[in-house]
Coordinates of C-alpha atoms and ligand atoms in Angstrom, one line a residue:
M1 CA -15.1 7.9 2.0
S2 CA -18.6 8.3 0.8
S3 CA -21.0 6.0 -1.1
R4 CA -19.8 3.0 -3.1
K5 CA -20.4 2.7 -6.8
Y6 CA -21.0 -0.8 -8.1
L7 CA -20.0 -1.6 -11.6
K8 CA -20.1 -4.8 -13.5
A9 CA -17.0 -5.8 -15.5
T10 CA -19.2 -7.0 -18.4
D11 CA -20.8 -3.5 -18.6
L12 CA -17.5 -1.7 -18.2
A13 CA -16.1 -3.8 -21.2
Q14 CA -18.4 -1.8 -23.5
L15 CA -16.6 1.5 -22.6
S16 CA -13.4 3.1 -23.8
A17 CA -10.1 2.6 -21.9
V18 CA -10.2 6.2 -20.7
D19 CA -13.8 5.8 -19.4
I20 CA -12.9 2.5 -17.6
L21 CA -9.8 4.1 -15.9
Q22 CA -11.8 7.2 -15.0
R23 CA -14.4 5.1 -13.2
C24 CA -12.2 2.4 -11.8
L25 CA -9.1 4.2 -10.5
N26 CA -11.4 5.6 -7.8
V27 CA -11.6 4.4 -4.2
E28 CA -15.4 4.5 -4.2
T29 CA -15.7 1.9 -7.0
V30 CA -16.5 -1.8 -6.6
V31 CA -16.1 -3.9 -9.7
S32 CA -18.1 -7.1 -9.8
T33 CA -16.2 -9.6 -11.8
K34 CA -15.9 -13.3 -12.6
S35 CA -12.9 -14.8 -10.8
S36 CA -11.2 -18.1 -11.5
F37 CA -8.8 -17.3 -8.7
M38 CA -11.7 -17.3 -6.2
Q39 CA -12.8 -20.8 -7.3
R40 CA -9.2 -22.1 -7.1
S41 CA -8.8 -20.6 -3.6
H42 CA -12.0 -22.2 -2.3
L43 CA -10.8 -25.6 -3.5
A44 CA -7.3 -25.1 -2.1
V45 CA -8.6 -24.6 1.4
R46 CA -9.8 -28.2 1.3
Y47 CA -7.0 -29.7 -0.7
P48 CA -3.6 -28.5 0.6
D49 CA -1.8 -30.1 -2.4
L50 CA -3.3 -27.3 -4.5
Q51 CA -1.8 -24.6 -2.4
H52 CA 1.3 -23.0 -3.8
I53 CA 3.0 -19.7 -3.3
V54 CA 3.9 -17.3 -6.1
E55 CA 6.1 -14.3 -6.3
I56 CA 4.0 -11.1 -6.6
G57 CA 6.7 -8.6 -6.0
A58 CA 10.4 -8.2 -5.1
G59 CA 12.4 -5.5 -3.6
M60 CA 15.8 -5.3 -2.1
Q61 CA 16.7 -8.5 -0.3
A62 CA 16.3 -7.6 3.3
L63 CA 18.6 -8.9 5.9
S64 CA 16.9 -11.0 8.5
T65 CA 17.5 -8.5 11.3
N66 CA 16.0 -5.8 9.1
L67 CA 12.9 -7.9 8.6
V68 CA 12.3 -8.1 12.3
H69 CA 12.8 -4.3 12.5
E70 CA 10.4 -3.8 9.6
Y71 CA 7.8 -6.1 11.2
S72 CA 7.8 -4.1 14.4
L73 CA 7.5 -0.7 12.5
H74 CA 4.8 -2.1 10.2
Q75 CA 2.9 -3.3 13.3
A76 CA 3.3 0.1 14.9
V77 CA 1.7 1.7 11.8
V78 CA -1.2 -0.8 11.8
R79 CA -1.9 -0.1 15.5
A80 CA -1.8 3.6 14.9
F81 CA -4.3 3.3 12.1
D82 CA -6.5 1.1 14.3
R83 CA -6.3 3.6 17.1
Y84 CA -6.7 6.9 15.2
D85 CA -8.2 6.3 11.8
G86 CA -11.7 6.2 13.3
S87 CA -11.3 10.0 14.0
V88 CA -9.0 10.8 11.1
N89 CA -10.8 9.0 8.3
S90 CA -7.7 8.8 6.1
G91 CA -9.2 6.5 3.5
V92 CA -5.9 4.6 3.4
R93 CA -5.4 1.0 4.4
V94 CA -2.4 -0.8 5.7
P95 CA -2.0 -4.5 5.0
R96 CA -2.5 -6.4 8.3
L97 CA 0.3 -8.5 9.6
F98 CA -0.4 -12.1 10.5
N99 CA 2.8 -13.5 11.8
I100 CA 6.5 -13.5 11.8
I101 CA 8.0 -16.9 11.3
R102 CA 11.6 -17.2 12.5
D103 CA 14.2 -19.2 10.6
T104 CA 14.4 -21.5 13.6
D105 CA 10.8 -22.6 13.2
E106 CA 11.5 -26.2 11.8
D107 CA 7.8 -27.1 11.8
F108 CA 6.9 -24.4 9.3
G109 CA 9.7 -25.4 6.9
T110 CA 8.8 -29.1 6.9
H111 CA 5.2 -28.4 6.0
N112 CA 5.4 -25.4 3.7
L113 CA 8.8 -25.0 2.0
D114 CA 7.9 -27.1 -1.0
K115 CA 5.0 -24.7 -1.8
F116 CA 7.5 -21.9 -2.6
P117 CA 9.0 -21.3 -6.1
T118 CA 12.3 -23.1 -6.2
S119 CA 14.4 -19.9 -6.0
Y120 CA 12.8 -19.0 -2.7
R121 CA 13.4 -22.2 -0.7
T122 CA 16.4 -21.1 1.4
R123 CA 15.1 -20.2 4.8
G124 CA 15.3 -16.8 6.5
H125 CA 12.8 -15.1 8.7
M126 CA 9.4 -14.7 7.0
V127 CA 6.5 -12.3 7.5
T128 CA 3.0 -13.1 6.5
M129 CA 0.5 -10.3 5.9
D130 CA -2.6 -9.5 4.1
R131 CA -2.2 -9.4 0.3
I132 CA -3.4 -6.3 -1.5
L133 CA -5.2 -7.7 -4.5
P134 CA -4.3 -6.4 -8.0
L135 CA -6.6 -4.1 -9.9
P136 CA -9.2 -6.2 -11.7
K137 CA -8.5 -7.5 -15.2
I138 CA -10.7 -5.0 -16.9
V139 CA -8.6 -2.2 -15.4
R140 CA -5.3 -3.9 -16.3
K141 CA -6.5 -4.2 -19.9
A142 CA -7.5 -0.5 -20.0
L143 CA -4.1 0.5 -18.6
I144 CA -2.4 -1.4 -21.4
S145 CA -4.6 0.1 -24.1
H146 CA -4.2 3.6 -22.7
F147 CA -0.5 3.6 -21.7
Y148 CA 1.4 1.0 -23.7
A149 CA 3.7 2.9 -26.1
R150 CA 2.0 3.3 -29.4
D151 CA 3.6 3.3 -32.9
G152 CA 2.6 6.7 -34.0
D153 CA -1.1 6.8 -33.4
V154 CA -1.6 3.1 -33.9
L155 CA -2.6 1.1 -30.9
P156 CA -1.2 -2.4 -30.4
D157 CA -3.7 -4.9 -31.9
P158 CA -6.0 -6.7 -29.5
G159 CA -3.9 -9.9 -29.7
A160 CA -0.9 -7.9 -28.5
I161 CA -2.8 -6.4 -25.7
D162 CA -4.0 -9.9 -24.6
A163 CA -0.4 -11.2 -24.8
I164 CA 0.8 -8.4 -22.5
L165 CA -2.1 -9.0 -20.1
D166 CA -1.2 -12.7 -19.8
I167 CA 2.4 -12.0 -18.7
P168 CA 2.4 -13.3 -15.1
Q169 CA 4.1 -10.2 -13.8
N170 CA 1.4 -8.0 -15.2
K171 CA -1.3 -9.8 -13.2
H172 CA 0.2 -8.5 -10.0
C173 CA -0.9 -5.0 -10.8
L174 CA -0.7 -2.2 -8.2
V175 CA -0.7 1.4 -9.4
R176 CA 1.6 3.9 -7.7
T177 CA 0.2 7.3 -7.4
Y178 CA 3.1 9.7 -8.2
L179 CA 1.4 13.0 -7.4
G180 CA 4.8 14.6 -7.0
R181 CA 5.9 14.4 -10.6
D182 CA 4.2 15.5 -13.8
T183 CA 5.4 12.8 -16.2
G184 CA 7.8 9.9 -16.4
V185 CA 9.1 7.6 -19.0
L186 CA 7.0 4.5 -19.9
T187 CA 9.1 2.7 -22.5
K188 CA 7.8 -0.2 -24.5
H189 CA 10.7 -2.2 -23.3
G190 CA 10.1 -1.5 -19.6
F191 CA 6.3 -1.6 -19.7
S192 CA 5.1 -3.5 -16.6
L193 CA 1.8 -3.4 -14.7
R194 CA 3.6 -4.4 -11.5
N195 CA 3.9 -1.3 -9.5
F196 CA 2.7 0.7 -12.5
P197 CA 3.8 4.4 -12.1
L198 CA 0.9 6.8 -12.6
F199 CA 2.2 10.3 -12.8
L200 CA 0.3 13.5 -12.1
K201 CA -0.4 14.7 -15.6
P202 CA -2.0 11.5 -16.9
M203 CA -4.0 11.3 -13.7
Q204 CA -5.4 14.8 -14.3
E205 CA -6.0 14.0 -18.0
L206 CA -8.1 11.0 -16.9
G207 CA -10.0 13.2 -14.5
L208 CA -9.0 11.2 -11.4
D209 CA -9.6 12.7 -7.9
V210 CA -6.1 13.8 -7.3
M211 CA -7.1 16.3 -4.6
G212 CA -8.7 13.5 -2.7
L213 CA -5.6 11.3 -3.0
A214 CA -3.4 14.2 -1.9
S215 CA -5.5 14.8 1.2
T216 CA -5.6 11.1 2.0
M217 CA -1.8 10.9 1.7
G218 CA -1.4 13.8 4.0
K219 CA -3.5 12.1 6.6
A220 CA -1.6 8.9 6.2
F221 CA 1.7 10.6 6.8
A222 CA 0.2 12.3 9.9
I223 CA -0.9 9.0 11.3
M224 CA 2.5 7.4 10.7
H225 CA 4.3 10.4 12.2
W226 CA 2.2 11.4 15.2
G227 CA 0.3 8.2 15.8
A228 CA 3.1 5.6 15.2
G229 CA 6.3 7.6 15.6
V230 CA 7.5 6.2 12.3
N231 CA 9.2 8.5 9.9
G232 CA 7.7 7.1 6.7
D233 CA 11.0 6.9 4.7
D234 CA 10.5 5.3 1.3
V235 CA 7.0 4.0 1.9
E236 CA 4.7 3.3 -1.1
F237 CA 1.2 4.4 -1.8
V238 CA -0.7 2.2 -4.3
L239 CA -4.2 1.7 -5.8
G240 CA -5.1 -2.0 -5.5
S241 CA -8.2 -3.9 -4.5
S242 CA -9.8 -6.2 -2.0
V243 CA -12.7 -8.6 -2.0
I244 CA -15.8 -7.5 -0.2
Q245 CA -18.9 -9.4 0.7
G246 CA -21.5 -9.2 -2.1
T247 CA -25.2 -8.5 -1.6
G248 CA -28.3 -10.4 -2.5
V249 CA -28.1 -13.5 -4.8
E250 CA -24.6 -12.4 -6.0
A251 CA -23.3 -13.1 -2.5
L252 CA -24.0 -16.8 -3.0
R253 CA -22.1 -17.2 -6.2
L254 CA -18.6 -18.6 -5.9
D255 CA -17.6 -17.5 -9.4
V256 CA -18.4 -13.8 -8.9
Q257 CA -16.3 -11.4 -6.8
Q258 CA -17.0 -7.9 -5.6
R259 CA -13.6 -6.1 -5.8
A260 CA -13.4 -2.8 -4.0
I261 CA -10.8 -0.5 -5.3
G262 CA -8.6 0.7 -2.4
F263 CA -5.7 3.0 -1.6
Y264 CA -2.9 1.3 0.4
L265 CA 0.2 2.2 2.3
L266 CA 3.0 -0.4 2.4
D267 CA 6.7 -1.1 2.7
F268 CA 8.2 0.1 6.0
G269 CA 11.6 -1.4 5.2
Q270 CA 13.5 1.9 5.2
C271 CA 11.6 3.6 8.0
Y272 CA 12.9 4.3 11.4
V273 CA 11.4 5.2 14.8
V274 CA 11.2 8.8 15.9
D275 CA 10.8 9.0 19.6
L276 CA 8.2 11.6 20.4
S277 CA 9.6 12.1 23.9
D278 CA 12.8 13.6 22.3
D279 CA 13.2 17.4 21.8
R280 CA 10.8 19.0 19.3
D281 CA 13.6 19.9 16.9
I282 CA 14.9 16.4 16.8
V283 CA 11.4 15.0 16.1
Y284 CA 10.7 17.6 13.3
Q285 CA 14.1 16.9 11.8
G286 CA 13.4 13.1 11.7
F287 CA 10.1 13.5 10.0
K288 CA 10.9 16.2 7.5
G289 CA 14.2 14.6 6.6
A290 CA 12.3 11.4 5.5
M291 CA 9.8 13.4 3.5
V292 CA 12.4 14.8 1.2
T293 CA 14.4 11.6 0.6
G294 CA 13.9 8.4 -1.3
D295 CA 10.8 8.1 -3.4
N296 CA 8.7 10.2 -1.0
Q297 CA 9.0 13.2 -3.3
L298 CA 7.4 11.3 -6.1
F299 CA 4.3 10.8 -4.0
I300 CA 4.1 14.0 -2.1
P301 CA 2.7 16.9 -4.2
H302 CA 5.3 19.5 -5.0
Y303 CA 4.7 22.5 -2.7
E304 CA 5.7 25.0 -5.4
K305 CA 4.9 23.4 -8.7
S306 CA 1.4 22.1 -7.7
P307 CA 0.3 24.6 -5.0
H308 CA -3.4 23.5 -4.9
L309 CA -2.6 19.9 -4.7
Y310 CA 0.1 20.5 -2.1
A311 CA -2.5 22.6 -0.1
A312 CA -4.8 19.5 -0.1
F313 CA -1.9 17.4 1.2
R314 CA -1.0 20.0 3.8
K315 CA -4.6 20.4 5.0
G316 CA -5.1 16.6 5.3
Y317 CA -1.8 16.4 7.3
I318 CA -2.6 19.2 9.6
E319 CA -6.2 18.1 10.3
A320 CA -5.2 14.6 11.1
G321 CA -2.1 15.6 13.0
Q322 CA -4.1 17.9 15.3
V323 CA -6.7 15.3 16.1
I324 CA -4.0 12.8 17.0
L325 CA -1.9 15.3 19.1
Q326 CA -5.0 16.3 21.0
E327 CA -5.9 12.7 21.7
R328 CA -2.4 12.1 22.9
T329 CA -2.3 15.4 24.8
L330 CA 0.8 16.4 23.0
E331 CA -0.6 19.5 21.4
S332 CA 1.3 21.8 23.7
K333 CA 4.6 20.3 22.8
F334 CA 4.2 20.0 19.0
S335 CA 2.5 22.1 16.4
V336 CA 1.7 20.4 13.1
V337 CA 1.3 23.8 11.5
D338 CA 4.8 24.8 12.5
F339 CA 6.0 21.4 11.4
M340 CA 4.5 21.9 7.9
N341 CA 6.0 25.4 7.6
E342 CA 9.4 23.9 8.5
Y343 CA 8.9 21.2 6.0
E344 CA 8.2 23.7 3.2
E345 CA 11.3 25.7 4.1
Y346 CA 13.4 22.6 4.2
A347 CA 12.0 21.3 0.9
E348 CA 12.8 24.6 -0.7
D349 CA 16.5 24.2 0.1
F350 CA 16.5 20.5 -0.7
L351 CA 14.5 20.3 -3.9
C352 CA 15.1 22.1 -7.2
Ligands
ADP1 N1 0.9 -6.9 1.2 C1 1.2 -6.9 -0.1 N2 0.3 -7.2 -1.0 C2 0.5 -7.1 -2.4 N3 1.7 -6.8 -2.9 C3 2.7 -6.5 -2.0 C4 2.5 -6.5 -0.6 N4 3.7 -6.2 0.0 C5 4.6 -6.0 -1.0 N5 4.0 -6.2 -2.2 C6 4.7 -6.0 -3.5 O1 6.0 -6.4 -3.4 C7 6.9 -5.3 -3.7 C8 8.1 -5.4 -2.8 O2 7.8 -5.3 -1.4 P1 8.4 -4.2 -0.5 O3 7.8 -4.4 0.9 O4 8.2 -2.9 -1.1 O5 9.9 -4.6 -0.5 P2 11.2 -3.7 -0.5 O6 11.3 -3.1 0.9 O7 12.3 -4.6 -0.8 O8 10.9 -2.6 -1.5 C9 6.1 -4.1 -3.5 O9 6.5 -3.0 -4.3 C10 4.7 -4.5 -3.9 O10 4.6 -4.5 -5.3
MG2 MG1 9.4 -1.3 -1.9

């Protein structure tokens, strides 16, 4: 990714929702913003009584055995990114894993269980990992102003926007980039900023860099496949943020944060391992099968309906795949070009 653009939340606040989204749903952007969370976190490091754990997302309840499996796949993907992303430059980040805490670890329970919300105090295995931070508040507000269902042409009044913004679930705002589908329903009733679905058409209307995202996703799939031997079934791609070190006097301020917008890959719960020492056809089948199932087709550009966008995905995938196969001296066994051709044929039969 090229140069960073630093924007102040106070300056952004002067702009229209469309302008804010255009500038901020972009992986080169850093938003400098006041953060109460930052101040609270600094205090909590010194005062453990202030530490508490909140729910920021929920999926299917995984069985403990699955969690161990997911941990090892997630770890394989992190390692593959560590190993190959230097040459591939995908632009995607994968949350780092810290630890897996087994249900037999009495010590952890004694010291930490009362920090969890009451409904989460029964013990199973637990995994700790980096948190992808939500999009900054200024972006969340713009998402509501721009996307919340309107009555005719009338926007919800500012009080209503603030009320939606304050709903705890809406603070944990990650945006899913559904390049594979033009539009989807965003009902008033179901409106939520948690895992907010951003479809292709609105992304194009906002002038977002969809070609860049498509290429980036292609590269990420190639690292998962050829670097980690993980099929990528039902993974998620989201725009979120992370704190980066400020520069100059800003760096010394505890109440100001530099939040870099980032593109993240997560959720390896449905993935399985594809053994690259198996026959080529078995390997291709494992990978292409996963690409057409689950939510993957929401993310992957449609090869027929959006040919240019799909071409960017394909190019990213092929470039990254070739680099990795060469590094692993597997390029005589596998051809990513053949694989992509097979995927397209397969998708043609599978998708309508
Ligand atoms: N590292 C993370 N940082 C921030 N949010 C996360 C992280 N991991 C998961 N989430 C949130 O929690 C949700 C559920 O987690 P996920 O791993 O997708 O579980 P499931 O496999 O059950 O779908 C995700 O969709 C996402 O919104
Ligand atoms: Mg999930």
